[in-house]
Coordinates of C-alpha atoms and ligand atoms in Angstrom, one line a residue:
Chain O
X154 CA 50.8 37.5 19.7
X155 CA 50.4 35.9 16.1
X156 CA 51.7 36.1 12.9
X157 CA 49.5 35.3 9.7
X158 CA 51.3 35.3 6.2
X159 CA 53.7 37.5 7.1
X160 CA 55.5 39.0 3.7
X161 CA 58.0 41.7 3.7
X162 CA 60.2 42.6 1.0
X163 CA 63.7 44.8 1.3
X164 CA 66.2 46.3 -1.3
X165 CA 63.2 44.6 -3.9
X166 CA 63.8 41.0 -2.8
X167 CA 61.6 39.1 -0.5
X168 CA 62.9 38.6 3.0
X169 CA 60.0 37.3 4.5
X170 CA 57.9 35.3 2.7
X171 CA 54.8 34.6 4.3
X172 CA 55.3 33.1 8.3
X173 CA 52.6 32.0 10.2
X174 CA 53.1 31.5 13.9
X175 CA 51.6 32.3 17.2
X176 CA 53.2 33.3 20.8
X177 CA 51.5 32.8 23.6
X178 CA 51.7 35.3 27.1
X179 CA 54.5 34.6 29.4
X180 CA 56.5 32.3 26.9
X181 CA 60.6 33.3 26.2
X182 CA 60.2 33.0 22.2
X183 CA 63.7 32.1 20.7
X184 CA 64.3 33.1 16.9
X185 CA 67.1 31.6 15.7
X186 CA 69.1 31.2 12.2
X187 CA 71.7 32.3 10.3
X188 CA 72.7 35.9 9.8
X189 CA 70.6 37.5 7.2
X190 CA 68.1 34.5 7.6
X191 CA 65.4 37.6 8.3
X192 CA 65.4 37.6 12.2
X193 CA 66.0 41.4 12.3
X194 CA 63.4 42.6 10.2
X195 CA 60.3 40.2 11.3
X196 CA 61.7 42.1 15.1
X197 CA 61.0 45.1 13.0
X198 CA 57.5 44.1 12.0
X199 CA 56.5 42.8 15.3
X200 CA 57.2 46.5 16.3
X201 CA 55.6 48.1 13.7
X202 CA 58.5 49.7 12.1
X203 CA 59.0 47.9 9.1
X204 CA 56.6 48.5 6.2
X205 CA 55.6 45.4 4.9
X206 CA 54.3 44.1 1.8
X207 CA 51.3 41.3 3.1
X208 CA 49.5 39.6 5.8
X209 CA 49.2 40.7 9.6
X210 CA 51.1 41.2 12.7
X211 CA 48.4 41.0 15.9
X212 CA 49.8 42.2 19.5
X213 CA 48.2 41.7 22.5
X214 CA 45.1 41.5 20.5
X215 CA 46.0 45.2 18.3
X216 CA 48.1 45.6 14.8
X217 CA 51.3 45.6 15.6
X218 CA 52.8 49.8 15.2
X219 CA 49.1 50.7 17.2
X220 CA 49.5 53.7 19.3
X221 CA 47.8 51.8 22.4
X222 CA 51.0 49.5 22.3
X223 CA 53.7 51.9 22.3
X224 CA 53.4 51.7 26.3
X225 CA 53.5 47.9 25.9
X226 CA 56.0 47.1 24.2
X227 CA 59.6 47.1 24.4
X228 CA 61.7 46.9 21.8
X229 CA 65.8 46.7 21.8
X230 CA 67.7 47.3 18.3
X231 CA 70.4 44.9 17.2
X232 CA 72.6 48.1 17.3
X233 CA 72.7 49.7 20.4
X234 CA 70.0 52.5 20.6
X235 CA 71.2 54.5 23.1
X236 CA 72.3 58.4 23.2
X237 CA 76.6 58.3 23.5
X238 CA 76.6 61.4 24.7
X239 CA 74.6 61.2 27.7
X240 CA 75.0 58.6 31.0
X241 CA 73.3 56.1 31.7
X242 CA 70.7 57.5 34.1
X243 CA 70.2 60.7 31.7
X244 CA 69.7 57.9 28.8
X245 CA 67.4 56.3 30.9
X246 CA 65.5 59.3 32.1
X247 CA 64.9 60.5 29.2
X248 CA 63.1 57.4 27.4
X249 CA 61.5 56.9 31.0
X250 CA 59.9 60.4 30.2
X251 CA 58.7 59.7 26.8
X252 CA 57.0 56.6 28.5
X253 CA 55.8 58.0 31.0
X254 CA 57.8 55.8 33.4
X255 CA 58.7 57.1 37.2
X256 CA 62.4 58.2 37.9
X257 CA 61.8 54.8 40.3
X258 CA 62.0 53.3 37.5
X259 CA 65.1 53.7 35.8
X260 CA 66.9 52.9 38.8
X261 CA 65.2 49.2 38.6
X262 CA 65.9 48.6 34.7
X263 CA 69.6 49.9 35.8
X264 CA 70.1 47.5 38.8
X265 CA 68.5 44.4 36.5
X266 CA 70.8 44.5 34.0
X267 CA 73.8 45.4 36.6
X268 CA 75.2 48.7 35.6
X269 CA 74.4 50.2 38.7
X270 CA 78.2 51.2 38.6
X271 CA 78.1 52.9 35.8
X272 CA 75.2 55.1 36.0
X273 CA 76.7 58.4 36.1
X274 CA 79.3 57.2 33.3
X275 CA 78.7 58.9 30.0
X276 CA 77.2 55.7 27.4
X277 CA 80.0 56.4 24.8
X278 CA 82.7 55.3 27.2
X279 CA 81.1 51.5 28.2
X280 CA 82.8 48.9 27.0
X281 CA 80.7 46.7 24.5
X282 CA 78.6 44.4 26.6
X283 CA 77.9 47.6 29.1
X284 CA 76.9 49.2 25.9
X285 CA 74.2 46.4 24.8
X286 CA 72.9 46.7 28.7
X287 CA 72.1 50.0 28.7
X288 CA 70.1 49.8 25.4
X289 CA 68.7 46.7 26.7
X290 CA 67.6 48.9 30.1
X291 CA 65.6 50.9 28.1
X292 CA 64.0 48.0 26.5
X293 CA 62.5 47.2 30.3
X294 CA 61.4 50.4 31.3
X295 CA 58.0 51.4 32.1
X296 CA 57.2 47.7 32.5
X297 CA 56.1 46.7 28.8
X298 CA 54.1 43.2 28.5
X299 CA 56.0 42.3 25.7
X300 CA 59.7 42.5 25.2
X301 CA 61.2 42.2 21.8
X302 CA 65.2 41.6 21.8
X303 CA 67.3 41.9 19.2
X304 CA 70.6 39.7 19.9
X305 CA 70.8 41.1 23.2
X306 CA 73.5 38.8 24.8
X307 CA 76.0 39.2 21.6
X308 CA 79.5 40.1 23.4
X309 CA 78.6 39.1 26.5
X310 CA 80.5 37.1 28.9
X311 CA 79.1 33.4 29.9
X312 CA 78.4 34.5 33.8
X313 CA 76.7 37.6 32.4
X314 CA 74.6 35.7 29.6
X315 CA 73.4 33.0 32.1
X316 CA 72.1 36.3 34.7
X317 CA 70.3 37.9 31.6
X318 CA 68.7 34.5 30.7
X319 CA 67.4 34.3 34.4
X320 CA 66.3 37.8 33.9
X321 CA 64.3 37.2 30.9
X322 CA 62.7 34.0 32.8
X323 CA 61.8 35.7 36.2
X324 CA 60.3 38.5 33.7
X325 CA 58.2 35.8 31.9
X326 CA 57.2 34.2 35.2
X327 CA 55.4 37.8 35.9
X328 CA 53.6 37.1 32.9
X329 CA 56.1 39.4 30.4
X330 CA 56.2 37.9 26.8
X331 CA 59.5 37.8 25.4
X332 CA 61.1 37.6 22.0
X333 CA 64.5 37.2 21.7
X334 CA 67.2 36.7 18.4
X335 CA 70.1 34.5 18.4
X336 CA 71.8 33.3 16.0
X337 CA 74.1 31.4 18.9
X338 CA 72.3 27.4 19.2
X339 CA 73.5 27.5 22.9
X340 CA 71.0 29.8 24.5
X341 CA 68.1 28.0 22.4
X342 CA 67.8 25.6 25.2
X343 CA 66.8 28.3 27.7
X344 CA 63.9 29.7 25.4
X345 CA 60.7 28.1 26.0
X346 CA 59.6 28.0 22.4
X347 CA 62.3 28.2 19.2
X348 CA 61.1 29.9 15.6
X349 CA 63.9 28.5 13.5
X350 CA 64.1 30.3 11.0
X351 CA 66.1 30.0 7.0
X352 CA 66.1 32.3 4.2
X353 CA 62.9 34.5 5.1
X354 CA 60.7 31.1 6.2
X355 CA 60.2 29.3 9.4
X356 CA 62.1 25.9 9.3
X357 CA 60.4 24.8 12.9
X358 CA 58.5 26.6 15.3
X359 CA 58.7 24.1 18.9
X360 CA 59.8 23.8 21.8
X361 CA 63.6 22.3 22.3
X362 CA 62.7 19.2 23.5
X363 CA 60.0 18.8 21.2
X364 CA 62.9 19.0 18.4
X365 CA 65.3 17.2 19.9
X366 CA 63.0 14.3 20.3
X367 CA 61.7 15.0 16.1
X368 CA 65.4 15.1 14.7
X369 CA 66.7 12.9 17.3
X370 CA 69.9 14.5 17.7
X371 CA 70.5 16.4 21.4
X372 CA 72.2 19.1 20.3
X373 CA 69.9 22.0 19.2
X374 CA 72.8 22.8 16.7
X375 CA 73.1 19.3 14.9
X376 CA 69.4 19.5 15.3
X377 CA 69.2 22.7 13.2
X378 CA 71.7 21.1 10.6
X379 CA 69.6 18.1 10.7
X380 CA 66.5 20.2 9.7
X381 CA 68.2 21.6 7.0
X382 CA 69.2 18.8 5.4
X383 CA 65.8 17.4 5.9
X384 CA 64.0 20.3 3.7
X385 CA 67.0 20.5 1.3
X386 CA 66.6 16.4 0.6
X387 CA 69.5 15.6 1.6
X388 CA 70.8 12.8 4.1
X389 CA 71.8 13.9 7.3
Chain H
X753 CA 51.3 65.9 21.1
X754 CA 52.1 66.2 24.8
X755 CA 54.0 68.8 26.7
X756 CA 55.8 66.4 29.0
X757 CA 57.5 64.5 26.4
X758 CA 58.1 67.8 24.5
X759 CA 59.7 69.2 27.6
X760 CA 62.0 66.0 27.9
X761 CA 63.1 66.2 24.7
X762 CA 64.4 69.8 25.2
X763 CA 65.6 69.5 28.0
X764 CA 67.9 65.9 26.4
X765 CA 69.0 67.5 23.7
X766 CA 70.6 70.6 26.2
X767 CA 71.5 67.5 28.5
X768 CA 73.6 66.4 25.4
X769 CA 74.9 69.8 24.6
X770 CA 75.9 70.2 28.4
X771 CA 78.6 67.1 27.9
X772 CA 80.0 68.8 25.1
X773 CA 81.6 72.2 25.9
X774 CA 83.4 72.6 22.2
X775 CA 80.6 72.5 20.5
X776 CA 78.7 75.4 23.0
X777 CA 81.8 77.0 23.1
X778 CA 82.1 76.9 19.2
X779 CA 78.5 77.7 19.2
X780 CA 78.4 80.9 21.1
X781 CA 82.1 82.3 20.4
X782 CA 82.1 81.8 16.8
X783 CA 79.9 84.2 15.7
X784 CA 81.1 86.6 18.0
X785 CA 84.9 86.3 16.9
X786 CA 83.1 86.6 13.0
X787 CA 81.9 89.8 14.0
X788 CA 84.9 91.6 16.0
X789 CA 87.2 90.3 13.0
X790 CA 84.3 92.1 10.1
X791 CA 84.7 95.0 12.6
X792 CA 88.2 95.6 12.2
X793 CA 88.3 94.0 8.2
X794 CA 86.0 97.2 7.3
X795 CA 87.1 99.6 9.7
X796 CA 84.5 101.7 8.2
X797 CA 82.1 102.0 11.1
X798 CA 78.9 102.8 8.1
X799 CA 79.6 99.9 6.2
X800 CA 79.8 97.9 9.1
X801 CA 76.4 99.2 10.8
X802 CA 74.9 98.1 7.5
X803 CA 76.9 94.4 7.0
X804 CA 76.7 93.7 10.9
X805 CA 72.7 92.9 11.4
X806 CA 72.9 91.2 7.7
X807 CA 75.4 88.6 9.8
X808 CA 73.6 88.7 12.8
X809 CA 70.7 87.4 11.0
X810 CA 72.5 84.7 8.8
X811 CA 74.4 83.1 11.7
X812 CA 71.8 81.5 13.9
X813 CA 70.0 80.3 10.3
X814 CA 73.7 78.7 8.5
X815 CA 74.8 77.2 12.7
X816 CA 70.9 75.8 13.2
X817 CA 70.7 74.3 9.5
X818 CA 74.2 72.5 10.4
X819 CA 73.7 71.6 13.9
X820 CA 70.1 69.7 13.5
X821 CA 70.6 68.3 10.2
X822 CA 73.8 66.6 11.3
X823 CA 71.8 65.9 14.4
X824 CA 68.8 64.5 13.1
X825 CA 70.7 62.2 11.1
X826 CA 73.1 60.5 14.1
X827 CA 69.5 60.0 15.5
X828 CA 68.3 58.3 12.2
X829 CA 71.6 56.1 11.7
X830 CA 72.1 55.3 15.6
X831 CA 69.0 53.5 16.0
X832 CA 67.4 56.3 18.5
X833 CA 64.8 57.6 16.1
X834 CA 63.5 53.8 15.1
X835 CA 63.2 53.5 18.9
X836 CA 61.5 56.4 19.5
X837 CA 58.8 55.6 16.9
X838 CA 57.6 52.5 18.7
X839 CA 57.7 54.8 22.4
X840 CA 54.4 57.3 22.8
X841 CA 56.5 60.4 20.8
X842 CA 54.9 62.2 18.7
X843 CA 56.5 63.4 15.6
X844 CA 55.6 66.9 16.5
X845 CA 56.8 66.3 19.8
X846 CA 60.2 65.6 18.9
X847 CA 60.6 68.5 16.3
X848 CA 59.3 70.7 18.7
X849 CA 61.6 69.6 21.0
X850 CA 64.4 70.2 19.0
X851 CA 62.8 73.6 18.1
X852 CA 63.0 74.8 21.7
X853 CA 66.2 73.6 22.5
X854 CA 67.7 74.8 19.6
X855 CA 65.6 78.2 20.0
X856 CA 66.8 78.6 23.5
X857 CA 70.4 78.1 22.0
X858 CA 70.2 80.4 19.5
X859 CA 69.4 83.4 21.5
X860 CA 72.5 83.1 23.9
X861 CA 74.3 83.0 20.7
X862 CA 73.0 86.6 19.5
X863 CA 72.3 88.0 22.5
X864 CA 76.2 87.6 22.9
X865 CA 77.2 88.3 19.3
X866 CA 75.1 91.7 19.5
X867 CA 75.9 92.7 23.2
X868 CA 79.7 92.9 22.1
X869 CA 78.9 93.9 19.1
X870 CA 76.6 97.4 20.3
X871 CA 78.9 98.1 23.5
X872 CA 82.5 96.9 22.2
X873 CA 82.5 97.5 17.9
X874 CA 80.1 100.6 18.4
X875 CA 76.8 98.7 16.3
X876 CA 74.1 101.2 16.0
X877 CA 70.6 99.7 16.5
X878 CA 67.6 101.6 16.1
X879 CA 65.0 99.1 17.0
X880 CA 64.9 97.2 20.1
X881 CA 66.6 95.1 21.8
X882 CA 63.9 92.3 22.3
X883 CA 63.2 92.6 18.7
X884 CA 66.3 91.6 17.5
X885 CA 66.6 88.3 19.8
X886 CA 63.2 87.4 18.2
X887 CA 64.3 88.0 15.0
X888 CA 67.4 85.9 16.0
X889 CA 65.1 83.2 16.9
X890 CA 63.1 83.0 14.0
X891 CA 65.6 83.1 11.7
X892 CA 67.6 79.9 13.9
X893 CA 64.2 78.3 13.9
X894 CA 64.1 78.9 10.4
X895 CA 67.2 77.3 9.6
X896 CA 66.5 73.7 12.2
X897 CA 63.3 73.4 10.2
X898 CA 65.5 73.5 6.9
X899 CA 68.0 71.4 8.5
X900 CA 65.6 68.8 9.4
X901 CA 64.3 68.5 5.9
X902 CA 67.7 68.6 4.3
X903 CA 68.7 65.9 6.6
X904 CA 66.2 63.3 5.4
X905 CA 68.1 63.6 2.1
X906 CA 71.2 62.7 3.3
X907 CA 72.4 59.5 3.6
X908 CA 75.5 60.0 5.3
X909 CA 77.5 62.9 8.0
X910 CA 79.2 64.0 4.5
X911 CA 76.5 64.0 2.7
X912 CA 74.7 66.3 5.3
X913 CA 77.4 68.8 5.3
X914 CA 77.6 69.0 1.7
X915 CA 73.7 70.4 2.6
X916 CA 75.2 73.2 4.1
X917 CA 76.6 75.3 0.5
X918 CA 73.8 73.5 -1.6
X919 CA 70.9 74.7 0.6
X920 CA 72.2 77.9 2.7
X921 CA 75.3 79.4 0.0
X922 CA 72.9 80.4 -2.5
X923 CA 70.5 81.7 -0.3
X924 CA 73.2 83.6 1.4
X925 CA 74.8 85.3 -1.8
X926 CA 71.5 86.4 -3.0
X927 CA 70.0 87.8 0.7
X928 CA 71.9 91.2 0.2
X929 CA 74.7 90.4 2.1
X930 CA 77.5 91.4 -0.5
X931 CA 75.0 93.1 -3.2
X932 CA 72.4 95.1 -1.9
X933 CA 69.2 93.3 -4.1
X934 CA 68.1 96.6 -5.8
X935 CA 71.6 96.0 -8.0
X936 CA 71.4 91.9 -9.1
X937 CA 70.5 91.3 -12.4
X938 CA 66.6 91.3 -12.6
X939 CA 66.3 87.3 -12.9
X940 CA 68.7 86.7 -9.6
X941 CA 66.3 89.9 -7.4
X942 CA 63.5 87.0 -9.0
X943 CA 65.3 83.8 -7.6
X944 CA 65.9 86.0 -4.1
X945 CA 61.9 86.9 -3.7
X946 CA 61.4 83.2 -3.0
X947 CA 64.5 82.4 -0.9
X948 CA 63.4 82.7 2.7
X949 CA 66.9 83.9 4.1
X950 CA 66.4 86.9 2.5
X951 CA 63.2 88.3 4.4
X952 CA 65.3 87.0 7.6
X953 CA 68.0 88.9 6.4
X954 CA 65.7 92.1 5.5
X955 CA 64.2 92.0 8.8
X956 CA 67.7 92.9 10.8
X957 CA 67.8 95.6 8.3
X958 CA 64.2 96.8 9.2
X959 CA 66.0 96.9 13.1
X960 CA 69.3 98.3 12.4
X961 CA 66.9 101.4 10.5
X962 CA 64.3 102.3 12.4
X963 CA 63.2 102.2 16.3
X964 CA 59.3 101.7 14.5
X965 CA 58.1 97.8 14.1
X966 CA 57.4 99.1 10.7
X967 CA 55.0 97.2 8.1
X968 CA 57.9 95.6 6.6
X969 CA 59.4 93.8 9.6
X970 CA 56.1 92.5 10.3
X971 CA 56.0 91.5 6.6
X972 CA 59.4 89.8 6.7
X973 CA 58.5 88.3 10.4
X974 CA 55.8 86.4 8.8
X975 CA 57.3 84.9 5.6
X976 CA 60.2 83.9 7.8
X977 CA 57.6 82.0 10.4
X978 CA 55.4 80.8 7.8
X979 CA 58.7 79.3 5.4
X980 CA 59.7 78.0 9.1
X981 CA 56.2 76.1 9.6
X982 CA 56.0 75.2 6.2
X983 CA 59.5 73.6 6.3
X984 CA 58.9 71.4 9.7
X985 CA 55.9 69.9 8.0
X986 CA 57.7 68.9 5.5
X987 CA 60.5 67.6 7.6
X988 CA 58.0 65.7 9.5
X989 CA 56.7 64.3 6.6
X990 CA 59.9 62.6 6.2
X991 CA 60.0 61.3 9.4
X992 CA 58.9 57.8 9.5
X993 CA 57.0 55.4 11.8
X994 CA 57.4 52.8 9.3
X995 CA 60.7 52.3 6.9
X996 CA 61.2 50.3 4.1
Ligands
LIG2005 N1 67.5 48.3 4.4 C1 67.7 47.2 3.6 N2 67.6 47.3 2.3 C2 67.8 46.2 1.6 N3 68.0 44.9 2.1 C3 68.0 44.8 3.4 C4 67.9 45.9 4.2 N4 67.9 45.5 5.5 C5 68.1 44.2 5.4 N5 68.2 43.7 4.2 C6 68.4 42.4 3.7 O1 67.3 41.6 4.3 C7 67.8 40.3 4.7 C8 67.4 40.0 6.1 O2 68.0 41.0 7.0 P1 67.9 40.9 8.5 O3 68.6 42.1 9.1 O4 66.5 40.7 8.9 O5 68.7 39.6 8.9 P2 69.1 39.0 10.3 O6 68.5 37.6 10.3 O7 68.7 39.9 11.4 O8 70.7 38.9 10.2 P3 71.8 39.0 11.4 O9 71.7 37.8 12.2 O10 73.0 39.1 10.6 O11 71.4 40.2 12.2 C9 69.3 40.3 4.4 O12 69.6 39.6 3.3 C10 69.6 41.8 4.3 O13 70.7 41.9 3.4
LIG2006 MG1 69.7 41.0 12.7

């Protein structure tokens, strides 16, 4: 995947202005910064749902939003995207239709991200973190090459967080990309490759070690901080 | 567009309807109740062959205008439709989708209305019986497709319902519902020419007269489809892969 000069303006003011970065097949991408910082709506262009105003978005060699990728992609919203008024397995039935996935399927996506208890449950009663699961279970289905998350571990208990990160690493060994949005410094160690990002621009694009060795501090957060200071001019 | 996804759209929206018994029950019995209670409000059993098919027609057209474009917008604001447009939906798939379902819907809500209507409150109906629930249908179709449109307007639930008296009142005071349209004032019989409700409306009229599928029903059949057709390209217009 790779982003050239990337520019995409909202509400009239820029909120991306102009990344350039490239993801290779297999890696765990981390994009991390603060809230508002853009993370959402470059997630958006890697899609192909958010207009934007220059540059291009390539996936798996296509522009992003081609119709030969909406079998390859899975995408997860920052708000749970799921139908309240239907279970789980009817949720997940249904989008496994529209992809073309088998009822097989479902019952995989289900059993990976460990609602298999709450299946027949109707999605508006989960609690939160079940809630984010089930949206993320359609995220998985019909086996997409690239995954695109969007905060999916907000809410979520440590145990739970620390299964979905091995989740998203045994998907990645089977050659899945992945892309997924933080803004908590604690899971950046457990991404392969970190897009930090500031006020619609890329602040450092590495991997965590790589960074921890260039600001010299061994927490990603003070690391982050430290980077900040850096561009600002000021001393860290 | 492809039939399967079509299918599984239809068949999740009645999925969804399925978990929420009010609004079926609300659905079907509504109109019904409307029309024992016009029954017995007249008590004039003329005036009440004449207003009956008027509401027969208007009721799937005012319930399907409410239903999808307070439906269509939960999918807009919940997130579903932007995940939809990166999955292999068609547009057309999802509105005819919702077309079927809402189709399907519309006639168990006349084919009840009417069957209490003809055996319990004495409605005459000249034409037939088949005729009527296609009419039925058209007319709910008729009202999804101006739901759909009206829905990409609306920024907010409230703002959808509000819709409902901008879009459907008018049309409904000027279809000949309460004034036969021979009587308006010249410029309002001009307004009602273009308003499609009325050549729904017109067509139950056609039924209630005459057991012939007469020139005019065929007339009115067609405006109704083709104001239907014209409506859900429009609506799909507004329905976007990419958003600002
Ligand atoms: N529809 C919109 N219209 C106008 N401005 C918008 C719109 N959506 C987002 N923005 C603005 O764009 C900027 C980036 O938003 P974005 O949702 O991408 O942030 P984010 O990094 O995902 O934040 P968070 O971590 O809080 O989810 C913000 O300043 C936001 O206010
Ligand atoms: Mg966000």
């Amino acid at each position: 995947m790779s982003v050239r000069g990337l520019r995409v303006d909202r509400g009239g003011r820029p909120v991306l202005r102009g990344l350039d970065f490239d993801v290779p097949r297999g890696a765990v991408l981390g994009l991390l910064g603060p809230s508002g910082c853009g993370k959402t709506t470059l997630i958006r262009s890697i899609v192909g749902v958010q207009m934007v105003r220059g540059g291009t978005v390539t996936v798996l060699g296509r522009p992003a939003g081609d119709p030969e990728l909406r079998r390859l992609v899975g995408y997860a919203t920052q708000q749970p995207a799921v139908y309240t008024d239907l279970t789980v397995a009817e949720n997940l039935r249904y989008f496994g239709s529209v992809l073309g996935a088998s009822r097989h399927d479902a019952d995989r996506v289900i059993a990976q991200v460990g609602l298999a208890d709450q299946r027949g449950q109707l999605v508006g009663t989960l609690s939160g973190g079940q809630l984010s699961r089930a949206s993320l279970a359609v995220a998985l289905l019909g086996g997409p090459e690239l995954v695109v998350l969007d905060e999916p571990t907000v809410g979520l208990d440590p145990l739970l967080r620390q299964e979905l990160w091995g989740l998203f690493h045994e998907l990645a060994a089977g050659g899945v990309t992945l892309i997924v949005s933080s803004h908590v410094m604690d899971e950046a160690s457990r991404c392969d490759r970190l897009l930090l990002m500031r006020e619609g621009d890329i602040l450092a694009d590495a991997a965590p070690a790589a960074l921890r060795a260039r600001t010299g501090r061994q927490d990603l957060e003070q690391a982050f901080l430290h980077l900040i200071s850096e561009r600002e001019g000021a001393p860290a | 567009m492809n039939l399967r996804i079509t299918l599984a759209t239809t068949r999740r929206i009645l999925t969804q309807l399925r978990h929420d018994h009010r609004t079926v029950g609300l659905l079907v019995g509504v109109p019904t109740v409307l029309m024992v209670l016009l029954r017995y409000v007249i008590e004039q059993p003329a005036i009440f062959d004449r207003l009956g098919p008027l509401l027969l027609g208007v009721f799937p057209f005012v319930v399907m205008f409410i239903v999808t474009s307070v439906g269509t917008l939960r999918e807009r604001t919940g997130g579903t439709l932007e995940r939809l447009m990166t999955m292999p939906l068609g547009k057309l798939d999802l509105l005819l989708g919702y077309a079927l379902a809402f189709g399907l819907l519309a006639v168990v809500q006349v084919a009840v209305a009417a069957t209490i209507s003809m055996i319990w409150l004495g409605l005459d109906l000249a034409g037939p019986v088949g005729m009527l629930l296609l009419v039925a249908v058209l007319n709910a179709l008729l009202g999804m497709a101006l739901g759909l449109f009206a829905s990409a307007f609306a920024r907010t639930e409230f703002q959808a319902v509000q819709f409902m008296p901008a879009f459907i009142l008018p049309q409904v005071l000027l279809c000949g519902l309460f004034v036969p349209r021979e009587q308006m004032a010249p410029v309002l019989e001009q307004i009602s020419v273009v308003l499609p409700l009325t050549y729904a409306v017109d067509a139950m009229v056609e039924l209630t007269r005459t057991a012939e599928v007469t020139g005019t029903l065929a007339r009115d059949m067609s405006v109704v489809a083709g104001c239907t057709l014209l409506a859900l390209v429009l609506g799909a217009a507004t329905l976007r892969r990419r958003t600002p």
